[in-house]
Amino acid sequence: MNTNTQPLPAQDPDSRSAMRPCADGVVPIRAEAFKVACSNCNLRELCLPVGLSEPDMERLDALVAKRRSVPRGDALFRAGDAFQSLYAVRTGFFKTCVSSEDGRDQVTGFQMAGELLGLDGISHDRHNCDAVALEDSQVCVIPFGQLEALSRDFTALQHQFHKIMSREIVRDHGMMLLLGSMRAEERLAAFLLNLTQRLQARGFSSSSLILRMTREEIGSYLGLKLETVSRTFSKFQDEGLLEVKQRHIRIIDQAGLRQLINHTAC
Amino acid sequence: MNTNTQPLPAQDPDSRSAMRPCADGVVPIRAEAFKVACSNCNLRELCLPVGLSEPDMERLDALVAKRRSVPRGDALFRAGDAFQSLYAVRTGFFKTCVSSEDGRDQVTGFQMAGELLGLDGISHDRHNCDAVALEDSQVCVIPFGQLEALSRDFTALQHQFHKIMSREIVRDHGMMLLLGSMRAEERLAAFLLNLTQRLQARGFSSSSLILRMTREEIGSYLGLKLETVSRTFSKFQDEGLLEVKQRHIRIIDQAGLRQLINHTAC
DNA sequence: CGCGAGCTTGATGCCGATCAATGCATGTGG
DNA sequence: CCACATGCATTGATCGGCATCAAGCTCGCG
């Protein structure tokens, strides 16, 4: 309903071809006109400040004074880097992936505007996964020590932060369910529905989207090979559930997708 | 090395047949002689108080004044229950499992002494999974509101709690890697090594263990069917890696198990 | 225009699921 | 104490979903 991200008809459809140069301050993006501040960020309903009152929110502003731009393909951080800060995605799109000693790797999540990156770093003071920008992106830097300090005399922030961590745990458990017991079609359907739901919350169309990641990255996330992802997309298209043109997806029968998940049917 | 849980030769081998009656206070377990307190709990090196100084630890004692016994098979909490408290396992063994609308369910973890239960409940003020005791167990009740309050003027506790949540996230990402890209043998090997490592940290033998869960529960956790778990156990036994007698496992070739995981070999 | 990254599609094979029967412990009631 | 029921584990036979290998195809870009 009330979208405070500027409501685009679909995701900014040309952002891949015509990527804007992104050195800080070079390009007069509208956001630059404001002070760097949560209190006037159009993501405040989705990000760390959720539920904070106006005056409370201004106390956050001191915290997130810094931004950082990450061009497509670059890492915001890598596994092993010292952990200093959390990051809130302002614009753009990220993937996080862990890898085992023997070189296998697994995409553990895709993050879009308003979502937090780096929570896994708290445990051992080192980041535990790579965070890579899938398009030119910008993040707010949240020094973790300061976040802890501020949340010490700031109950609402403290609680909100705990909720965010807990929500990540719940999400991960959902992924374990998906990876442990769903079949390829169910996985892909769940993935698409989750993606569109999150895009919708950000003011984008719920039926039309552009995938920012490759089939291989989707496959890694869902525990499938890229060929299986591709075939499943084609199958969904044949069945009239989707229209698939490379990375452009239009969802034709959302209810049909939903049934796929809830209906064990087998 | 210095084990502060009483170091048993292996896990209390008769605890399943001769389960002690477990109504609170009925049985004079040694712990009952002390006050209920973190500061003299033999799990303090593994549980929430890790890293706290002696005087700091005593401040925790006010928090965890209550215990609760959970007989084998009973739920400590169920998905949908109102979230009030976290729980620290004092004795016994738990599984947590989530289930989807269509009845599928997935074991998301096994918890032993010193580990925390209920972190997923913070996000929506309701528990999001079931926690079921796999043997007669006892937990410390940690009212979450009080934990937040105490951690507000108690930096070390605050930080420790954040680390615990983060560690859970890291663990979950590891499970996603396992579920997304490992084969049955690798999964079971990783599971056994993880289990023995945690048991060893608690003063138990690192080569001999008793599984507290069924083959089906292991399978659910690892994204396999119980027959596959059973077959893989047999295979490991044939290869001289393990000795398997029902739920009694003896690890003969730990290095061999380790190789299985790190060596993609295929 | 032609190269290359990423996507699609087909043919084949294998790992683990499924179905089914048997074995093995524990517990119960006659 | 034995007979039987019950829950869990093992093992075999078969099947199917997804991985793997291998071409082509599409599209954006130098």
XYZ file of C-alpha atoms (C1' of nucleotides) in Angstrom:
592
model
C 0.000 0.000 0.000
C 1.875 3.105 1.108
C 5.213 2.589 -0.504
C 7.949 4.842 0.648
C 10.388 3.555 -1.854
C 9.612 5.273 -5.083
C 7.159 2.847 -6.639
C 8.518 1.732 -9.966
C 6.313 -0.117 -12.444
C 8.759 -2.984 -12.265
C 12.345 -3.158 -11.189
C 14.116 -0.375 -12.969
C 14.297 -2.459 -16.104
C 17.402 -0.953 -17.659
C 19.650 -0.934 -14.657
C 21.736 -3.757 -16.012
C 22.461 -2.285 -19.379
C 22.731 1.355 -18.372
C 24.424 1.081 -15.044
C 25.016 4.426 -13.502
C 28.567 5.304 -12.545
C 28.744 4.993 -8.858
C 31.666 6.709 -7.224
C 30.260 8.484 -4.216
C 29.240 12.040 -4.864
C 30.035 11.982 -8.549
C 26.510 11.407 -9.636
C 23.784 13.601 -8.209
C 21.450 10.822 -7.111
C 18.483 12.239 -5.319
C 19.437 10.701 -1.998
C 22.588 12.769 -1.943
C 20.504 15.880 -1.556
C 19.509 14.770 1.955
C 21.817 14.251 4.865
C 22.923 10.644 5.287
C 20.338 9.705 7.866
C 17.949 6.950 8.771
C 15.372 9.497 9.753
C 14.761 10.541 6.198
C 15.713 7.322 4.442
C 12.957 5.891 2.345
C 13.820 2.439 3.674
C 13.155 3.248 7.303
C 10.080 1.048 7.339
C 12.065 -1.960 6.182
C 15.456 -1.544 7.758
C 16.986 -1.401 11.212
C 14.815 1.531 12.391
C 11.547 -0.382 12.058
C 9.285 0.510 14.902
C 11.391 3.357 16.248
C 9.777 6.699 16.907
C 10.905 9.794 14.986
C 13.053 11.186 17.786
C 14.540 7.737 18.483
C 15.375 7.359 14.857
C 17.435 10.485 14.846
C 19.681 8.927 17.449
C 20.472 6.253 14.903
C 21.663 8.841 12.433
C 24.918 9.340 14.287
C 25.575 5.657 13.827
C 25.169 5.240 10.117
C 26.970 8.341 9.003
C 28.969 6.509 6.369
C 27.997 4.984 3.076
C 29.913 2.760 0.781
C 29.440 2.017 -2.888
C 30.094 -1.454 -4.224
C 30.263 -1.916 -7.971
C 28.729 -4.972 -9.528
C 30.909 -8.012 -9.054
C 32.877 -6.583 -6.156
C 32.821 -7.983 -2.659
C 31.586 -5.877 0.232
C 33.518 -8.252 2.451
C 34.991 -11.703 2.195
C 35.183 -14.655 4.548
C 38.125 -14.120 6.851
C 37.992 -10.319 6.785
C 37.984 -8.707 10.195
C 34.478 -7.935 11.348
C 33.896 -4.301 12.206
C 30.521 -3.318 10.897
C 27.183 -4.464 9.758
C 25.884 -3.151 6.466
C 22.396 -2.174 5.447
C 21.683 -2.388 1.754
C 20.498 1.000 0.500
C 20.335 0.285 -3.189
C 21.299 -2.688 -5.265
C 21.427 -6.386 -4.667
C 23.833 -8.789 -2.990
C 24.466 -12.468 -2.604
C 26.214 -14.053 0.353
C 28.039 -17.334 0.009
C 30.006 -19.653 2.226
C 32.546 -22.134 0.976
C 33.984 -25.262 2.489
C 37.667 -26.155 2.602
C 37.352 -28.377 -0.424
C 36.117 -25.574 -2.642
C 32.418 -26.306 -2.686
C 30.380 -23.220 -2.195
C 26.842 -22.373 -1.357
C 24.874 -19.191 -1.809
C 23.247 -18.618 1.563
C 21.109 -15.635 0.678
C 20.216 -12.752 -1.588
C 19.855 -9.327 0.015
C 17.984 -6.343 -1.297
C 17.331 -2.801 -0.087
C 16.740 -2.532 3.649
C 18.289 -5.889 4.495
C 21.271 -6.361 6.770
C 24.589 -7.935 5.867
C 27.323 -9.235 8.113
C 25.450 -10.764 11.060
C 27.494 -13.931 10.774
C 30.670 -11.976 11.528
C 29.764 -11.291 15.138
C 30.467 -14.816 16.296
C 34.196 -14.919 15.679
C 35.082 -11.303 14.915
C 35.668 -12.344 11.331
C 33.289 -12.485 8.458
C 32.318 -15.997 7.699
C 31.017 -15.595 4.160
C 31.526 -13.471 1.080
C 29.068 -10.704 0.282
C 29.163 -9.861 -3.415
C 27.212 -7.139 -5.193
C 25.134 -8.503 -8.059
C 24.551 -4.991 -9.338
C 26.050 -1.632 -8.533
C 25.038 -1.105 -4.953
C 25.283 1.168 -2.022
C 25.285 0.237 1.644
C 25.082 2.082 4.941
C 27.965 1.205 7.242
C 26.927 0.429 10.817
C 29.926 0.105 13.134
C 28.989 -2.801 15.332
C 30.613 -1.553 18.502
C 28.607 1.625 18.251
C 25.432 -0.286 17.536
C 25.927 -2.310 20.699
C 26.692 0.827 22.667
C 23.662 2.668 21.403
C 21.386 -0.283 21.943
C 22.499 -0.387 25.569
C 20.602 2.744 26.468
C 18.005 2.406 23.806
C 15.622 -0.435 24.447
C 13.674 -0.233 21.225
C 16.792 -0.450 19.104
C 18.134 -3.311 21.150
C 14.945 -5.258 20.727
C 14.678 -4.497 17.051
C 18.199 -5.733 16.495
C 17.490 -8.961 18.332
C 14.421 -9.458 16.201
C 16.430 -9.035 13.051
C 18.945 -11.655 14.132
C 16.178 -13.991 15.151
C 14.436 -13.481 11.842
C 17.593 -14.530 10.051
C 17.630 -17.720 12.100
C 14.015 -18.413 11.234
C 14.721 -17.793 7.576
C 17.663 -20.174 7.682
C 15.522 -22.870 9.242
C 13.065 -22.388 6.416
C 15.885 -22.887 3.962
C 16.888 -26.056 5.739
C 13.354 -27.317 5.300
C 13.452 -26.401 1.636
C 16.844 -27.983 1.029
C 16.086 -31.021 3.102
C 12.718 -32.023 1.799
C 11.488 -30.175 -1.267
C 11.761 -31.171 -4.881
C 13.137 -28.954 -7.613
C 9.798 -27.457 -8.661
C 8.824 -26.682 -5.117
C 12.148 -25.064 -4.422
C 11.984 -22.802 -7.408
C 8.373 -21.871 -6.765
C 9.173 -21.013 -3.153
C 12.134 -18.973 -4.288
C 10.101 -16.944 -6.768
C 7.282 -16.313 -4.335
C 9.713 -15.186 -1.659
C 11.440 -12.882 -4.093
C 8.281 -11.248 -5.365
C 6.936 -10.842 -1.870
C 10.041 -8.965 -0.817
C 10.004 -6.872 -3.985
C 6.379 -6.037 -3.429
C 7.145 -4.837 0.087
C 9.539 -2.416 -1.581
C 6.959 -1.035 -3.953
C 7.756 -3.087 -6.998
C 5.371 -5.092 -9.090
C 4.532 -8.464 -7.609
C 4.182 -10.129 -10.973
C 7.079 -8.889 -13.013
C 10.681 -9.091 -12.002
C 14.201 -9.151 -13.267
C 16.522 -11.691 -11.773
C 19.778 -10.163 -10.672
C 21.512 -13.516 -10.359
C 22.519 -16.238 -12.780
C 20.914 -19.645 -13.027
C 23.990 -21.042 -11.391
C 23.596 -18.764 -8.379
C 19.941 -19.674 -8.074
C 20.962 -23.305 -8.302
C 23.566 -22.938 -5.615
C 21.049 -21.250 -3.351
C 18.437 -23.937 -3.926
C 20.736 -26.940 -3.921
C 20.215 -27.633 -7.621
C 22.350 -27.575 -10.740
C 21.896 -24.725 -13.167
C 20.470 -27.055 -15.810
C 17.755 -28.135 -13.430
C 16.903 -24.531 -12.676
C 16.696 -23.757 -16.354
C 14.565 -26.805 -17.107
C 12.235 -26.004 -14.264
C 11.790 -22.462 -15.519
C 10.913 -23.896 -18.924
C 8.498 -26.334 -17.365
C 6.747 -23.569 -15.469
C 6.503 -21.643 -18.700
C 5.011 -24.600 -20.559
C 2.471 -25.015 -17.804
C 1.442 -21.384 -18.086
C 2.683 -20.400 -14.662
C 5.367 -18.005 -15.837
C 6.678 -16.169 -18.786
C 10.440 -16.522 -18.882
C 12.702 -14.481 -21.120
C 16.219 -14.897 -19.851
C 16.254 -12.954 -16.620
C 12.891 -11.315 -17.164
C 10.185 -13.200 -15.345
C 6.490 -12.506 -15.431
C 4.338 -14.450 -13.043
C 1.106 -15.444 -14.683
C -0.398 -17.794 -12.147
C 0.718 -16.955 -8.653
C -1.875 -19.206 -7.075
C -0.579 -22.065 -9.178
C 2.911 -21.540 -7.835
C 1.604 -21.400 -4.326
C -0.214 -24.701 -4.771
C 3.005 -26.336 -5.880
C 4.488 -25.721 -2.476
C 1.600 -26.509 -0.196
C 0.434 -29.481 -2.152
C 2.699 -32.369 -1.396
C 0.786 -34.017 -4.206
C 3.120 -36.980 -4.073
C 41.558 -31.168 29.183
C 39.991 -29.603 32.252
C 36.473 -30.883 32.044
C 34.058 -29.347 34.399
C 31.282 -31.659 33.511
C 31.928 -34.854 35.351
C 33.981 -36.772 32.814
C 32.227 -40.003 32.048
C 34.026 -42.757 30.162
C 31.334 -42.544 27.532
C 27.845 -41.135 27.610
C 26.159 -42.565 30.638
C 25.436 -45.823 28.862
C 22.383 -46.869 30.800
C 20.479 -43.638 30.822
C 17.951 -44.926 28.370
C 17.022 -48.090 30.153
C 17.325 -46.818 33.700
C 15.935 -43.359 33.370
C 15.866 -41.544 36.621
C 12.557 -40.189 37.823
C 12.598 -36.526 37.077
C 10.051 -34.486 38.951
C 11.854 -31.448 40.321
C 13.279 -31.917 43.756
C 12.206 -35.509 44.092
C 15.570 -36.927 43.308
C 18.578 -35.623 45.153
C 20.766 -34.969 42.146
C 24.003 -33.395 43.206
C 23.158 -30.094 41.546
C 20.236 -29.687 43.885
C 22.650 -29.344 46.763
C 23.874 -26.060 45.315
C 21.839 -22.973 44.734
C 20.452 -22.727 41.230
C 23.155 -20.496 39.854
C 25.334 -20.031 36.816
C 28.254 -19.153 39.022
C 28.605 -22.677 40.270
C 27.157 -24.534 37.300
C 29.565 -26.970 35.757
C 28.482 -25.801 32.323
C 29.560 -22.222 32.780
C 32.378 -22.641 30.294
C 29.982 -23.758 27.584
C 26.817 -21.802 28.197
C 25.662 -18.203 28.248
C 28.215 -17.093 30.886
C 31.230 -17.876 28.689
C 33.845 -15.220 29.166
C 32.176 -13.489 32.083
C 34.194 -12.770 35.205
C 33.219 -14.376 38.515
C 31.466 -11.295 39.908
C 29.733 -10.678 36.566
C 28.520 -14.215 36.540
C 26.802 -13.806 39.838
C 24.658 -11.102 38.317
C 23.361 -13.720 35.909
C 22.211 -15.875 38.763
C 19.225 -13.681 39.431
C 18.148 -14.291 35.860
C 18.149 -18.042 35.683
C 16.566 -18.774 39.011
C 14.139 -21.281 37.569
C 14.603 -24.760 36.213
C 12.263 -26.981 34.344
C 12.306 -30.720 33.800
C 11.186 -32.189 30.523
C 10.618 -35.932 30.340
C 11.691 -37.813 27.265
C 9.244 -37.300 24.417
C 7.722 -34.138 25.819
C 7.966 -30.743 24.175
C 9.686 -27.893 25.949
C 7.735 -25.617 23.627
C 5.892 -25.929 20.358
C 5.643 -23.753 17.290
C 2.985 -21.143 17.946
C 3.510 -20.991 21.711
C 4.006 -17.502 23.071
C 7.666 -16.671 23.420
C 8.707 -15.654 26.919
C 12.014 -17.232 27.664
C 15.104 -18.789 26.282
C 16.205 -22.097 27.684
C 19.665 -23.416 28.395
C 19.985 -27.171 28.368
C 21.379 -28.327 31.700
C 21.114 -32.050 31.235
C 19.664 -34.188 28.511
C 19.215 -33.829 24.810
C 16.754 -32.044 22.534
C 15.790 -31.801 18.921
C 14.180 -28.786 17.306
C 12.013 -29.135 14.245
C 10.021 -26.885 11.974
C 7.154 -28.025 9.835
C 5.545 -26.562 6.765
C 1.823 -26.117 6.194
C 1.643 -29.303 4.172
C 2.931 -31.438 7.004
C 6.513 -31.917 5.951
C 8.878 -31.448 8.775
C 12.545 -30.924 9.235
C 14.774 -31.379 12.228
C 16.780 -28.157 12.417
C 19.104 -29.081 15.224
C 20.061 -31.254 18.162
C 20.923 -29.502 21.420
C 22.952 -30.815 24.293
C 24.097 -29.465 27.656
C 25.058 -25.813 27.615
C 23.269 -24.994 24.371
C 20.482 -22.466 24.032
C 16.948 -23.133 22.845
C 14.325 -20.683 21.663
C 16.302 -18.047 19.775
C 13.918 -18.306 16.843
C 11.062 -17.120 19.032
C 12.358 -13.582 19.381
C 11.418 -12.582 15.864
C 7.641 -12.823 16.171
C 7.072 -13.264 19.895
C 6.045 -16.841 19.176
C 8.105 -19.929 18.992
C 8.634 -20.990 15.462
C 9.625 -24.611 15.984
C 9.045 -27.493 18.352
C 11.685 -28.379 20.917
C 11.330 -31.986 22.016
C 13.365 -33.796 24.649
C 15.022 -36.948 23.308
C 15.824 -38.068 26.825
C 14.764 -36.917 30.249
C 16.159 -33.427 30.413
C 16.413 -30.348 32.503
C 16.692 -26.754 31.328
C 17.385 -23.393 32.915
C 14.671 -20.871 32.156
C 15.967 -17.478 31.047
C 13.177 -14.896 30.840
C 14.022 -12.981 27.714
C 12.850 -9.575 28.885
C 15.126 -9.841 31.870
C 18.006 -10.993 29.724
C 17.616 -7.922 27.529
C 17.373 -5.690 30.574
C 20.445 -7.159 32.199
C 22.450 -7.025 29.012
C 21.699 -3.306 28.795
C 24.000 -2.427 31.646
C 26.276 -5.360 31.237
C 28.405 -5.124 28.141
C 30.039 -8.526 28.363
C 26.721 -10.313 28.614
C 25.268 -8.315 25.749
C 28.198 -9.175 23.547
C 28.177 -12.807 24.532
C 24.517 -13.087 23.684
C 25.063 -11.528 20.288
C 27.851 -13.984 19.647
C 25.593 -16.884 20.480
C 22.930 -15.719 18.043
C 25.532 -15.125 15.382
C 27.006 -18.553 15.956
C 23.604 -20.064 15.349
C 23.426 -18.215 12.036
C 26.858 -19.482 11.070
C 25.870 -23.005 12.000
C 22.719 -22.750 9.906
C 24.720 -21.573 6.923
C 26.933 -24.590 7.362
C 23.850 -26.785 7.306
C 22.694 -25.108 4.127
C 26.031 -25.987 2.572
C 25.677 -29.552 3.743
C 22.106 -29.902 2.540
C 22.748 -28.112 -0.703
C 25.865 -29.795 -1.906
C 26.960 -32.858 0.024
C 26.263 -36.481 -0.699
C 24.871 -38.931 1.809
C 28.208 -40.231 3.070
C 29.609 -36.758 3.489
C 26.525 -35.639 5.371
C 26.633 -38.488 7.814
C 30.376 -38.144 8.339
C 30.009 -34.429 9.017
C 27.171 -35.146 11.406
C 29.146 -37.692 13.397
C 32.234 -35.518 13.591
C 30.202 -32.550 14.751
C 28.482 -34.650 17.378
C 31.662 -36.141 18.778
C 33.375 -32.789 18.813
C 30.581 -31.325 20.911
C 30.534 -34.342 23.197
C 34.264 -34.114 23.642
C 33.974 -30.473 24.668
C 31.690 -31.746 27.412
C 34.154 -34.278 28.704
C 32.845 -37.363 26.947
C 34.812 -39.776 24.868
C 35.454 -38.597 21.352
C 35.311 -42.070 19.885
C 32.367 -43.724 21.539
C 28.872 -42.356 21.611
C 25.258 -43.252 21.975
C 22.853 -41.680 19.578
C 19.892 -40.169 21.319
C 17.870 -39.878 18.127
C 16.361 -42.364 15.699
C 17.582 -42.980 12.176
C 14.549 -41.108 10.972
C 15.468 -38.014 12.987
C 19.031 -38.138 11.717
C 17.645 -38.470 8.215
C 15.342 -35.514 8.633
C 18.213 -33.422 9.921
C 20.481 -34.423 7.042
C 17.901 -34.365 4.275
C 17.986 -38.139 3.815
C 15.577 -41.018 4.325
C 16.067 -43.322 7.254
C 16.980 -46.239 4.998
C 19.782 -44.207 3.494
C 21.077 -43.312 6.934
C 21.012 -46.954 7.941
C 22.723 -48.102 4.757
C 25.395 -45.466 5.120
C 26.082 -46.548 8.685
C 26.472 -50.116 7.421
C 28.763 -48.956 4.651
C 30.964 -47.088 7.113
C 31.100 -50.202 9.219
C 32.093 -52.380 6.269
C 34.840 -49.920 5.426
C 36.185 -50.083 8.951
C 35.392 -46.504 9.818
C 32.851 -47.254 12.522
C 31.448 -49.940 14.687
C 27.685 -49.672 14.696
C 25.438 -51.531 17.097
C 22.022 -49.963 16.953
C 22.516 -46.618 18.633
C 25.952 -47.397 19.979
C 28.629 -45.976 17.724
C 32.330 -46.382 18.055
C 34.506 -44.354 15.761
C 37.462 -46.384 14.589
C 38.954 -44.158 11.926
C 38.254 -40.526 12.638
C 40.764 -39.351 10.043
C 38.986 -41.468 7.475
C 35.706 -39.759 8.240
C 37.346 -36.386 8.013
C 38.758 -37.207 4.601
C 35.329 -38.091 3.359
C 34.234 -34.509 3.862
C 37.237 -32.572 2.657
C 37.969 -34.799 -0.251
C 35.495 -34.025 -2.986
C 36.964 -37.153 -4.555
C 34.444 -37.046 -7.345
C 30.818 -8.833 -36.841
C 32.226 -12.241 -33.986
C 33.357 -13.549 -29.350
C 32.019 -15.227 -24.907
C 29.164 -15.558 -20.879
C 25.112 -17.316 -19.748
C 20.946 -19.970 -21.036
C 18.401 -23.854 -23.120
C 17.683 -28.519 -24.419
C 18.695 -33.447 -25.163
C 20.673 -38.146 -23.876
C 22.298 -40.948 -20.354
C 23.442 -42.592 -15.801
C 23.660 -42.678 -10.860
C 22.386 -41.684 -6.130
C 19.134 -41.892 -3.051
C 13.897 -42.586 -2.591
C 10.471 -45.906 -2.350
C 8.355 -50.274 -1.412
C 8.642 -54.384 1.082
C 10.280 -57.989 4.076
C 12.970 -59.442 7.928
C 15.527 -58.892 12.197
C 16.262 -57.283 16.786
C 15.469 -55.299 21.128
C 12.172 -53.787 24.782
C 8.036 -54.072 27.171
C 3.414 -56.191 28.453
C 0.012 -59.147 29.865
C -1.606 -63.819 30.426
C 8.339 -67.161 32.008
C 6.799 -67.349 27.596
C 3.936 -65.301 23.725
C 3.134 -61.534 21.501
C 2.980 -56.668 20.282
C 5.511 -52.629 19.201
C 8.993 -49.579 17.676
C 13.192 -49.229 15.457
C 16.883 -50.906 12.386
C 18.656 -53.501 8.576
C 18.726 -55.165 3.965
C 17.128 -56.106 -0.748
C 14.846 -54.863 -5.284
C 13.273 -51.418 -8.097
C 12.331 -46.794 -9.632
C 12.681 -41.901 -10.501
C 14.502 -37.251 -10.089
C 18.203 -34.814 -10.690
C 23.196 -34.650 -12.047
C 26.192 -35.059 -15.665
C 27.898 -34.605 -20.233
C 27.324 -32.475 -24.496
C 25.577 -29.660 -28.116
C 23.453 -25.465 -29.750
C 21.387 -20.972 -28.847
C 20.846 -15.878 -27.401
C 22.238 -11.640 -26.377
C 25.254 -7.924 -25.074
C 29.652 -6.022 -25.985
C 34.324 -4.986 -27.635
